[in-house]
Short mmCIF file of C-alpha atoms in Angstrom, two decimals:
data_model
loop_
_atom_site.label_atom_id
_atom_site.label_comp_id
_atom_site.label_asym_id
_atom_site.label_seq_id
_atom_site.Cartn_x
_atom_site.Cartn_y
_atom_site.Cartn_z
CA MET A 1 -115.22 -219.48 -90.01
CA SER A 2 -118.14 -218.89 -91.93
CA HIS A 3 -118.22 -216.15 -94.77
CA ILE A 4 -117.50 -212.68 -92.96
CA ASP A 5 -119.95 -210.07 -93.09
CA TRP A 6 -118.43 -206.54 -93.27
CA PHE A 7 -121.54 -204.60 -92.74
CA PRO A 8 -120.86 -204.35 -88.91
CA LEU A 9 -117.58 -202.56 -89.67
CA LEU A 10 -119.08 -199.97 -92.28
CA LEU A 11 -121.87 -199.28 -89.80
CA SER A 12 -119.25 -198.63 -86.82
CA LEU A 13 -117.34 -196.46 -89.10
CA ARG A 14 -120.48 -194.35 -90.23
CA VAL A 15 -121.88 -194.21 -86.55
CA ALA A 16 -118.60 -193.28 -85.10
CA ALA A 17 -118.05 -190.62 -87.80
CA ILE A 18 -121.34 -189.05 -87.52
CA ALA A 19 -121.27 -189.35 -83.53
CA THR A 20 -117.81 -187.37 -83.43
CA LEU A 21 -119.13 -184.49 -85.56
CA ILE A 22 -121.98 -183.92 -83.23
CA THR A 23 -119.54 -184.45 -80.15
CA THR A 24 -117.01 -182.16 -81.82
CA VAL A 25 -119.45 -179.32 -82.41
CA VAL A 26 -121.31 -179.78 -79.06
CA GLY A 27 -118.19 -180.61 -77.07
CA VAL A 28 -115.90 -177.54 -78.60
CA ALA A 29 -118.69 -175.22 -78.13
CA GLY A 30 -119.60 -176.32 -74.50
CA ALA A 31 -115.78 -176.44 -73.62
CA TYR A 32 -115.60 -172.93 -74.64
CA VAL A 33 -118.64 -171.96 -72.69
CA LEU A 34 -117.51 -173.87 -69.67
CA ALA A 35 -114.08 -172.36 -69.94
CA ARG A 36 -115.10 -168.77 -70.69
CA PHE A 37 -118.12 -167.86 -69.02
CA THR A 38 -119.57 -167.90 -65.43
CA PHE A 39 -123.23 -168.54 -64.98
CA PRO A 40 -125.51 -169.98 -62.40
CA GLY A 41 -125.52 -173.89 -62.73
CA ARG A 42 -122.27 -174.06 -64.49
CA GLY A 43 -120.76 -176.45 -61.93
CA LEU A 44 -124.07 -178.64 -62.30
CA LEU A 45 -123.99 -178.68 -66.23
CA GLU A 46 -120.06 -179.84 -66.12
CA ALA A 47 -121.15 -182.71 -63.92
CA ILE A 48 -123.95 -183.86 -65.87
CA ALA A 49 -121.73 -183.54 -68.84
CA SER A 50 -119.17 -185.85 -67.31
CA LEU A 51 -121.67 -188.45 -65.98
CA PRO A 52 -121.41 -190.74 -69.09
CA ILE A 53 -117.62 -191.48 -68.00
CA VAL A 54 -118.68 -192.66 -64.53
CA LEU A 55 -121.94 -194.25 -65.43
CA PRO A 56 -121.62 -197.84 -66.25
CA PRO A 57 -122.51 -198.15 -69.97
CA THR A 58 -125.42 -200.18 -69.67
CA VAL A 59 -126.90 -197.81 -67.05
CA LEU A 60 -126.51 -194.84 -69.49
CA GLY A 61 -128.14 -196.83 -72.15
CA TYR A 62 -130.95 -197.67 -69.77
CA TYR A 63 -131.67 -193.77 -69.27
CA LEU A 64 -131.18 -193.06 -72.65
CA LEU A 65 -133.82 -195.77 -73.83
CA VAL A 66 -136.29 -194.30 -71.40
CA SER A 67 -135.33 -190.77 -72.85
CA ILE A 68 -135.79 -191.69 -76.53
CA GLY A 69 -138.25 -194.59 -76.55
CA ARG A 70 -141.65 -194.83 -77.86
CA ASN A 71 -143.46 -193.42 -74.79
CA SER A 72 -140.97 -190.57 -74.34
CA PRO A 73 -141.58 -186.96 -75.66
CA ILE A 74 -138.67 -187.25 -77.80
CA GLY A 75 -139.33 -190.70 -79.13
CA ARG A 76 -143.09 -189.52 -79.88
CA GLY A 77 -141.76 -186.46 -81.73
CA TYR A 78 -139.25 -188.25 -83.50
CA GLU A 79 -141.94 -190.72 -84.76
CA ALA A 80 -144.22 -187.94 -85.72
CA LEU A 81 -141.34 -186.49 -87.88
CA PHE A 82 -139.97 -189.38 -89.50
CA GLY A 83 -142.80 -191.83 -89.41
CA GLN A 84 -140.60 -194.50 -87.61
CA GLN A 85 -139.39 -195.08 -83.91
CA LEU A 86 -136.31 -193.87 -83.15
CA VAL A 87 -134.92 -196.74 -80.79
CA PHE A 88 -133.39 -200.03 -82.30
CA THR A 89 -132.26 -197.90 -85.49
CA TRP A 90 -128.68 -197.00 -86.54
CA GLN A 91 -129.55 -193.52 -85.74
CA ALA A 92 -130.42 -194.36 -82.23
CA ALA A 93 -126.64 -195.83 -82.00
CA VAL A 94 -125.51 -192.45 -83.30
CA ILE A 95 -126.98 -191.13 -80.33
CA ALA A 96 -125.52 -193.61 -77.87
CA ALA A 97 -122.21 -193.01 -79.13
CA ALA A 98 -122.05 -189.37 -79.44
CA ILE A 99 -123.33 -189.05 -75.53
CA ALA A 100 -121.05 -191.93 -74.49
CA SER A 101 -118.03 -190.01 -76.19
CA LEU A 102 -119.10 -186.51 -75.43
CA PRO A 103 -117.38 -185.95 -72.12
CA TYR A 104 -114.17 -187.19 -73.42
CA CYS A 105 -113.87 -184.44 -76.34
CA LEU A 106 -115.47 -181.74 -73.76
CA ARG A 107 -113.18 -182.23 -70.74
CA THR A 108 -110.18 -182.63 -72.85
CA ALA A 109 -111.03 -179.31 -74.66
CA THR A 110 -112.09 -177.55 -71.60
CA ALA A 111 -108.78 -178.08 -69.94
CA ALA A 112 -107.05 -177.08 -73.35
CA ILE A 113 -108.91 -173.89 -73.40
CA ASN A 114 -108.16 -173.15 -69.59
CA ALA A 115 -104.38 -173.64 -70.06
CA ILE A 116 -104.22 -170.61 -72.55
CA ASP A 117 -102.80 -167.68 -70.85
CA LEU A 118 -105.67 -164.92 -71.03
CA GLY A 119 -103.23 -162.37 -71.67
CA TYR A 120 -103.61 -163.62 -75.44
CA GLU A 121 -107.30 -162.98 -75.53
CA GLU A 122 -107.01 -159.76 -73.48
CA ALA A 123 -104.69 -158.49 -76.19
CA ALA A 124 -106.85 -159.36 -78.88
CA ARG A 125 -109.70 -157.85 -77.46
CA VAL A 126 -107.91 -154.61 -76.91
CA ALA A 127 -106.85 -154.85 -80.51
CA GLY A 128 -110.34 -155.05 -81.56
CA LEU A 129 -111.56 -158.78 -81.58
CA HIS A 130 -114.49 -160.10 -79.80
CA GLY A 131 -117.28 -162.80 -79.74
CA THR A 132 -117.09 -165.93 -82.18
CA ARG A 133 -114.32 -164.03 -84.09
CA LEU A 134 -112.07 -163.83 -80.74
CA ALA A 135 -112.86 -167.78 -80.23
CA PHE A 136 -111.99 -168.88 -83.78
CA VAL A 137 -109.08 -166.55 -84.33
CA VAL A 138 -107.31 -166.81 -80.97
CA THR A 139 -108.62 -169.26 -78.29
CA LEU A 140 -109.57 -172.52 -80.67
CA PRO A 141 -106.43 -172.26 -82.54
CA MET A 142 -104.47 -172.08 -79.42
CA ALA A 143 -106.22 -174.98 -77.97
CA GLY A 144 -105.82 -176.81 -81.06
CA ARG A 145 -103.78 -179.81 -80.06
CA GLY A 146 -105.94 -180.36 -76.74
CA ILE A 147 -109.03 -180.23 -78.95
CA ILE A 148 -107.93 -182.60 -81.51
CA ALA A 149 -106.70 -184.98 -78.72
CA GLY A 150 -110.43 -184.68 -77.52
CA ILE A 151 -111.99 -185.34 -80.68
CA SER A 152 -109.74 -188.43 -81.30
CA LEU A 153 -110.44 -189.72 -77.96
CA ALA A 154 -114.31 -189.43 -78.58
CA PHE A 155 -113.79 -191.14 -81.77
CA ALA A 156 -112.20 -194.13 -80.50
CA ARG A 157 -114.59 -194.19 -77.60
CA ALA A 158 -117.86 -193.99 -80.27
CA LEU A 159 -116.01 -196.81 -82.31
CA GLY A 160 -115.64 -198.87 -79.32
CA ASP A 161 -119.25 -198.33 -77.34
CA PHE A 162 -120.99 -201.58 -76.66
CA GLY A 163 -123.16 -201.24 -73.54
CA THR A 164 -124.92 -198.06 -74.43
CA THR A 165 -125.45 -198.99 -78.07
CA ILE A 166 -126.76 -202.29 -77.47
CA MET A 167 -129.32 -201.05 -74.87
CA VAL A 168 -130.80 -198.53 -77.47
CA ALA A 169 -130.11 -199.90 -80.88
CA GLY A 170 -130.21 -203.51 -80.04
CA ASN A 171 -128.40 -206.33 -81.85
CA ILE A 172 -129.96 -206.55 -85.37
CA PRO A 173 -127.79 -208.02 -88.01
CA GLY A 174 -127.66 -205.88 -91.19
CA ARG A 175 -129.26 -202.86 -89.37
CA THR A 176 -127.87 -201.93 -85.93
CA GLN A 177 -125.06 -204.70 -85.37
CA THR A 178 -122.10 -202.34 -84.76
CA MET A 179 -118.56 -203.94 -84.71
CA PRO A 180 -118.22 -204.56 -80.93
CA ILE A 181 -121.55 -206.05 -80.73
CA ALA A 182 -120.85 -208.36 -83.67
CA VAL A 183 -117.56 -209.53 -81.90
CA TYR A 184 -119.57 -210.37 -78.91
CA ASP A 185 -122.27 -211.84 -81.04
CA ARG A 186 -119.59 -214.12 -82.81
CA VAL A 187 -118.24 -215.38 -79.44
CA GLN A 188 -121.70 -216.20 -78.21
CA ALA A 189 -122.02 -218.44 -81.38
CA PHE A 190 -118.77 -220.11 -80.76
CA ASP A 191 -117.52 -218.58 -84.10
CA TYR A 192 -114.15 -217.39 -82.37
CA ALA A 193 -112.40 -217.46 -85.74
CA THR A 194 -114.59 -214.62 -87.25
CA ALA A 195 -114.75 -212.86 -83.82
CA GLY A 196 -110.93 -212.81 -83.97
CA VAL A 197 -111.06 -211.14 -87.20
CA LEU A 198 -113.42 -208.74 -86.41
CA ALA A 199 -111.49 -207.79 -83.22
CA GLY A 200 -108.24 -207.44 -84.98
CA VAL A 201 -109.90 -205.47 -87.74
CA LEU A 202 -111.59 -203.04 -85.12
CA ALA A 203 -108.27 -203.01 -83.23
CA ALA A 204 -106.33 -202.22 -86.27
CA VAL A 205 -108.66 -199.22 -87.31
CA ALA A 206 -108.74 -197.46 -83.99
CA ILE A 207 -104.87 -197.64 -83.91
CA ILE A 208 -104.59 -196.40 -87.45
CA VAL A 209 -106.91 -193.39 -86.51
CA LEU A 210 -104.83 -192.58 -83.54
CA LEU A 211 -101.63 -192.71 -85.37
CA GLY A 212 -103.22 -190.24 -87.99
CA VAL A 213 -104.38 -188.09 -85.30
CA ARG A 214 -101.02 -187.97 -83.70
CA ARG A 215 -99.77 -186.90 -87.01
CA LEU A 216 -102.14 -184.04 -87.43
CA GLU A 217 -101.51 -182.91 -83.69
CA ARG A 218 -97.88 -182.47 -84.54
CA THR A 219 -98.58 -180.39 -87.33
CA ALA A 220 -101.59 -178.65 -86.14
CA LEU A 221 -99.53 -175.39 -84.87
CA MET B 1 -107.93 -135.43 -77.20
CA THR B 2 -108.73 -135.34 -73.44
CA LEU B 3 -108.63 -138.47 -71.27
CA ASP B 4 -109.93 -137.86 -67.81
CA VAL B 5 -109.63 -140.67 -65.11
CA ASP B 6 -111.19 -140.49 -61.77
CA VAL B 7 -111.68 -143.92 -60.29
CA ARG B 8 -111.14 -146.07 -57.37
CA ALA B 9 -110.71 -149.90 -57.38
CA HIS B 10 -110.04 -152.37 -54.79
CA ILE B 11 -108.27 -155.59 -55.61
CA GLY B 12 -108.03 -157.67 -52.35
CA GLU B 13 -105.88 -155.43 -49.77
CA PHE B 14 -104.81 -153.30 -52.54
CA HIS B 15 -106.35 -149.82 -53.00
CA LEU B 16 -106.08 -147.74 -56.36
CA ASP B 17 -106.81 -144.25 -56.15
CA VAL B 18 -106.61 -142.55 -59.48
CA ARG B 19 -107.21 -139.03 -60.64
CA PHE B 20 -105.70 -137.01 -63.78
CA ALA B 21 -106.45 -135.45 -67.06
CA LEU B 22 -103.90 -136.74 -69.83
CA ARG B 23 -102.33 -134.22 -71.82
CA PRO B 24 -100.95 -134.72 -75.51
CA GLY B 25 -97.48 -136.23 -75.97
CA LEU B 26 -96.15 -139.19 -74.06
CA THR B 27 -96.75 -139.18 -70.28
CA VAL B 28 -94.57 -141.69 -68.32
CA VAL B 29 -96.31 -143.48 -65.42
CA PHE B 30 -93.68 -143.64 -63.06
CA GLY B 31 -93.40 -145.67 -59.86
CA PRO B 32 -92.01 -148.69 -57.85
CA SER B 33 -93.46 -152.21 -58.80
CA GLY B 34 -96.81 -152.81 -57.03
CA ALA B 35 -97.45 -149.12 -57.16
CA GLY B 36 -100.56 -149.84 -59.42
CA LYS B 37 -99.32 -148.84 -62.57
CA THR B 38 -100.23 -152.07 -64.59
CA ARG B 39 -103.79 -151.89 -62.95
CA LEU B 40 -104.39 -148.46 -64.10
CA LEU B 41 -103.86 -149.37 -67.77
CA ARG B 42 -105.90 -152.25 -67.36
CA LEU B 43 -108.76 -150.20 -65.97
CA ILE B 44 -108.37 -147.60 -68.73
CA ALA B 45 -108.21 -150.42 -71.54
CA GLY B 46 -111.52 -152.19 -69.86
CA LEU B 47 -109.96 -155.29 -68.81
CA ASP B 48 -110.57 -154.77 -65.26
CA ARG B 49 -113.59 -152.54 -64.10
CA PRO B 50 -113.10 -149.84 -61.44
CA ASP B 51 -115.37 -150.09 -58.11
CA ASP B 52 -116.18 -146.46 -58.17
CA GLY B 53 -115.67 -143.48 -60.58
CA ARG B 54 -115.56 -142.14 -64.22
CA ILE B 55 -112.95 -142.86 -67.14
CA GLN B 56 -113.73 -140.63 -70.35
CA LEU B 57 -112.08 -140.14 -73.59
CA ASP B 58 -113.43 -136.85 -75.22
CA ASP B 59 -116.79 -137.48 -75.65
CA ALA B 60 -116.95 -141.61 -75.20
CA VAL B 61 -117.45 -142.48 -71.79
CA PHE B 62 -115.49 -145.62 -71.09
CA ASP B 63 -116.57 -146.28 -67.53
CA ASP B 64 -119.15 -144.54 -65.30
CA THR B 65 -120.20 -146.46 -62.17
CA SER B 66 -122.78 -143.85 -61.18
CA THR B 67 -124.72 -144.82 -64.65
CA ARG B 68 -123.43 -148.30 -64.79
CA THR B 69 -121.70 -147.63 -68.14
CA CYS B 70 -118.83 -149.84 -69.30
CA THR B 71 -117.52 -149.71 -72.90
CA PRO B 72 -116.07 -153.09 -73.77
CA PRO B 73 -112.29 -153.15 -74.71
CA HIS B 74 -112.90 -153.84 -78.33
CA GLN B 75 -114.96 -150.78 -78.86
CA ARG B 76 -112.47 -148.27 -76.88
CA ASN B 77 -109.88 -148.18 -79.95
CA ILE B 78 -106.93 -148.07 -77.82
CA GLY B 79 -103.42 -149.55 -78.83
CA MET B 80 -101.76 -151.54 -75.93
CA VAL B 81 -98.70 -152.93 -75.60
CA PHE B 82 -98.32 -155.74 -72.76
CA GLN B 83 -95.03 -156.76 -70.69
CA GLN B 84 -95.37 -159.77 -72.92
CA PRO B 85 -95.77 -159.78 -76.66
CA TYR B 86 -98.68 -162.07 -76.59
CA LEU B 87 -98.77 -162.24 -80.49
CA LEU B 88 -100.71 -165.37 -81.90
CA PRO B 89 -97.99 -168.07 -82.11
CA HIS B 90 -100.17 -169.82 -85.12
CA ARG B 91 -100.25 -166.70 -87.39
CA THR B 92 -97.46 -165.01 -89.26
CA VAL B 93 -96.26 -161.63 -87.88
CA LEU B 94 -98.05 -160.03 -90.86
CA ALA B 95 -101.20 -161.59 -89.89
CA ASN B 96 -100.84 -160.81 -86.26
CA VAL B 97 -100.76 -156.98 -87.24
CA ALA B 98 -103.47 -157.32 -90.18
CA LEU B 99 -105.77 -158.80 -87.41
CA SER B 100 -105.55 -155.40 -85.60
CA VAL B 101 -106.36 -153.26 -88.62
CA ARG B 102 -109.96 -152.41 -88.23
CA HIS B 103 -110.94 -151.06 -91.62
CA GLY B 104 -110.73 -152.45 -95.17
CA ASP B 105 -111.25 -155.80 -96.78
CA ARG B 106 -108.21 -158.65 -96.53
CA VAL B 107 -106.06 -156.92 -99.05
CA GLN B 108 -106.31 -153.48 -97.81
CA ARG B 109 -105.73 -154.89 -94.18
CA ARG B 110 -102.42 -156.59 -95.26
CA ALA B 111 -101.30 -153.79 -97.16
CA ARG B 112 -101.73 -151.50 -93.91
CA ALA B 113 -99.89 -153.92 -92.02
CA ASN B 114 -97.00 -154.03 -94.18
CA GLU B 115 -96.93 -150.09 -93.94
CA LEU B 116 -96.82 -150.47 -90.26
CA LEU B 117 -94.31 -153.11 -90.07
CA GLU B 118 -92.18 -150.72 -92.32
CA GLN B 119 -92.67 -148.11 -89.97
CA VAL B 120 -91.23 -150.17 -87.19
CA ASP B 121 -88.39 -151.52 -89.01
CA ALA B 122 -89.71 -155.36 -89.00
CA THR B 123 -90.84 -155.95 -92.77
CA ALA B 124 -87.49 -158.49 -92.93
CA PHE B 125 -89.37 -160.88 -90.71
CA ALA B 126 -93.07 -160.36 -91.87
CA ALA B 127 -93.46 -163.77 -93.18
CA ARG B 128 -92.29 -165.51 -89.98
CA ARG B 129 -94.07 -166.73 -86.97
CA PRO B 130 -93.69 -164.87 -83.59
CA GLY B 131 -91.65 -167.91 -82.15
CA GLN B 132 -88.82 -167.48 -84.50
CA LEU B 133 -88.15 -163.91 -83.51
CA SER B 134 -85.90 -162.31 -80.96
CA GLY B 135 -87.65 -160.49 -77.96
CA GLY B 136 -86.66 -157.13 -79.45
CA GLN B 137 -88.20 -158.19 -82.97
CA ARG B 138 -91.42 -159.23 -80.97
CA GLN B 139 -91.99 -156.07 -79.16
CA ARG B 140 -91.35 -154.03 -82.51
CA VAL B 141 -94.25 -156.24 -84.02
CA THR B 142 -96.54 -155.51 -80.89
CA LEU B 143 -95.76 -151.65 -81.46
CA ALA B 144 -96.98 -152.07 -84.83
CA ARG B 145 -100.15 -154.13 -83.82
CA ALA B 146 -100.99 -151.53 -81.30
CA LEU B 147 -100.91 -148.70 -84.06
CA ALA B 148 -102.90 -150.77 -86.41
CA GLY B 149 -106.16 -149.96 -85.28
CA GLU B 150 -105.47 -146.10 -85.42
CA PRO B 151 -106.01 -145.94 -81.81
CA ARG B 152 -107.03 -142.81 -80.15
CA LEU B 153 -104.92 -143.66 -77.14
CA LEU B 154 -101.67 -145.65 -76.80
CA LEU B 155 -101.02 -147.77 -73.64
CA LEU B 156 -97.51 -149.16 -73.15
CA ASP B 157 -97.07 -151.31 -69.99
CA GLU B 158 -93.27 -151.71 -69.24
CA PRO B 159 -92.74 -153.14 -72.72
CA PHE B 160 -88.92 -153.37 -72.85
CA ASN B 161 -88.30 -154.59 -69.42
CA ALA B 162 -87.29 -158.22 -70.59
CA LEU B 163 -84.59 -156.81 -73.31
CA ASP B 164 -81.07 -156.04 -73.18
CA LEU B 165 -80.16 -152.25 -72.66
CA PRO B 166 -78.83 -151.66 -76.13
CA VAL B 167 -82.24 -153.03 -77.82
CA ARG B 168 -84.14 -150.97 -75.13
CA ARG B 169 -82.40 -147.76 -76.00
CA GLN B 170 -83.22 -148.54 -79.80
CA LEU B 171 -86.85 -149.07 -78.99
CA ARG B 172 -87.28 -146.13 -76.79
CA ARG B 173 -86.21 -144.13 -79.67
CA LEU B 174 -88.74 -145.98 -81.67
CA VAL B 175 -91.50 -145.36 -79.57
CA ARG B 176 -90.42 -141.51 -79.32
CA ASP B 177 -90.34 -141.22 -83.11
CA LEU B 178 -93.85 -143.35 -83.38
CA VAL B 179 -95.64 -140.95 -80.71
CA ASP B 180 -94.45 -137.82 -82.59
CA GLN B 181 -95.18 -139.07 -86.06
CA THR B 182 -98.74 -140.31 -85.09
CA ASP B 183 -99.69 -137.70 -82.65
CA VAL B 184 -101.55 -140.31 -80.57
CA PRO B 185 -101.17 -139.42 -76.67
CA THR B 186 -99.54 -142.15 -74.83
CA LEU B 187 -99.24 -143.44 -71.25
CA PHE B 188 -95.94 -145.55 -70.88
CA VAL B 189 -95.45 -147.40 -67.51
CA THR B 190 -92.13 -148.01 -66.38
CA HIS B 191 -90.00 -148.03 -62.97
CA ASP B 192 -86.76 -147.22 -64.92
CA ALA B 193 -85.32 -143.78 -64.53
CA ASP B 194 -83.64 -143.74 -67.66
CA GLU B 195 -86.64 -144.41 -69.58
CA LEU B 196 -88.32 -141.55 -67.66
CA ALA B 197 -85.68 -139.28 -68.65
CA ASP B 198 -85.35 -140.27 -72.49
CA LEU B 199 -89.11 -140.42 -72.89
CA ALA B 200 -91.39 -138.47 -70.85
CA ASP B 201 -93.12 -135.06 -72.07
CA HIS B 202 -95.05 -135.44 -68.63
CA VAL B 203 -94.79 -137.51 -65.76
CA LEU B 204 -97.63 -139.32 -63.64
CA LEU B 205 -96.34 -140.32 -60.33
CA ALA B 206 -97.72 -143.80 -58.91
CA ASP B 207 -97.16 -144.34 -55.18
CA HIS B 208 -98.61 -147.18 -53.30
CA GLY B 209 -101.72 -147.15 -55.27
CA THR B 210 -102.40 -143.62 -55.32
CA ILE B 211 -101.87 -142.19 -58.91
CA THR B 212 -102.68 -138.20 -58.75
CA THR B 213 -99.89 -136.24 -59.28
CA MET B 214 -98.83 -134.99 -62.98
CA THR B 215 -95.62 -133.36 -63.07
CA ASP B 216 -92.92 -132.35 -65.56
CA PRO B 217 -89.87 -134.43 -66.01
CA ALA B 218 -87.60 -132.12 -64.69
CA THR B 219 -89.33 -131.73 -61.31
CA ALA B 220 -89.94 -135.68 -61.25
CA ARG B 221 -86.23 -136.02 -61.69
CA ALA B 222 -85.25 -133.61 -58.97
CA GLN B 223 -87.63 -135.53 -56.47
CA LEU B 224 -85.91 -138.57 -57.56
CA ASP B 225 -82.37 -137.10 -56.64
CA ARG B 226 -83.41 -136.20 -53.33
#
């Protein structure tokens, strides 16, 4: 077993944390809109948002690579703004993890909001609450457990993403090599001892996070 | 204060036809289950829309289908008590009432909420969560919440149905006192003849979706006895 480089663990935690932040904002807001508003194209939007669950991760990664690559409008715009390409950076890994994990948060939160008896919101509306205040005071707290469950699922998914990340961020040691990719990389090099340690650490981090979230869930209401 | 209601609404096979002018005091909307009483309150509160007609409280037009006017529920300034309490389970009793106080800063709203809880004899459990209260205690709190916005109109939809008879009697007295003290015109929906006898200044009869007959309690009771 060679000297173990812990960069992939720190990178994975950073990527998963930022991706989960994005997923939480987009996923919870999206869930609220899907659960509480009717508009043309809602079903289609819901289906598109769920695609990352059914698409093979490499296929999702391929489409993402095409969408944010150097020849795409997004890729060109990013390069003009920041002076470097977006693909094969850790930022691209964040985008990959966020998109791959979004539906887990979105679907769980939507189901949690749909499960609330509409009477609570109606009573609050008659009592003078509306708009974002209604959402933050009534709807989202009442769906709190489900939303936390969705966020934790999204974090676990973001932490473990392999296929989508390797397509758009590659496997650059010290730059874009996340934990799951490092495990794969060590196995390819027949360094099973290091792979085992890395896999064990990743599994332990995931389990600790889920246990922590379970505690939070119990005290949320 | 005058509330004028003249609306028609279709809900599936059910046809609602309402026409009345509300008088001051407490009006009991009386009729069997399925007569459209709850639907009527939902229309007045703005939770449902009429297909045709007009609802107006003084100079405020709540609904007018001819001009496509529809005031959203939060702007109608109505106090409402539902069949279920619908108190927020994650907030204390005091916070639940304070949320419905429309004016003042946080401290003023909580002070006003405390006054209201005192009025309904519920200060003892101000710091508790709704889940820790009995059914009767919860409905006391919902009465305080309904009054918190200084409403121009009070709607009560069979609020005491799920409660034991002694508690119902207590709460009926409380409602009667609150209406007399606050002078807010009130619609009280029930299918219970005792509640009609105990509470009504006026009676609005609901029958198979037709709610057009405003009468006095004595006449209504005489009709019932027949």
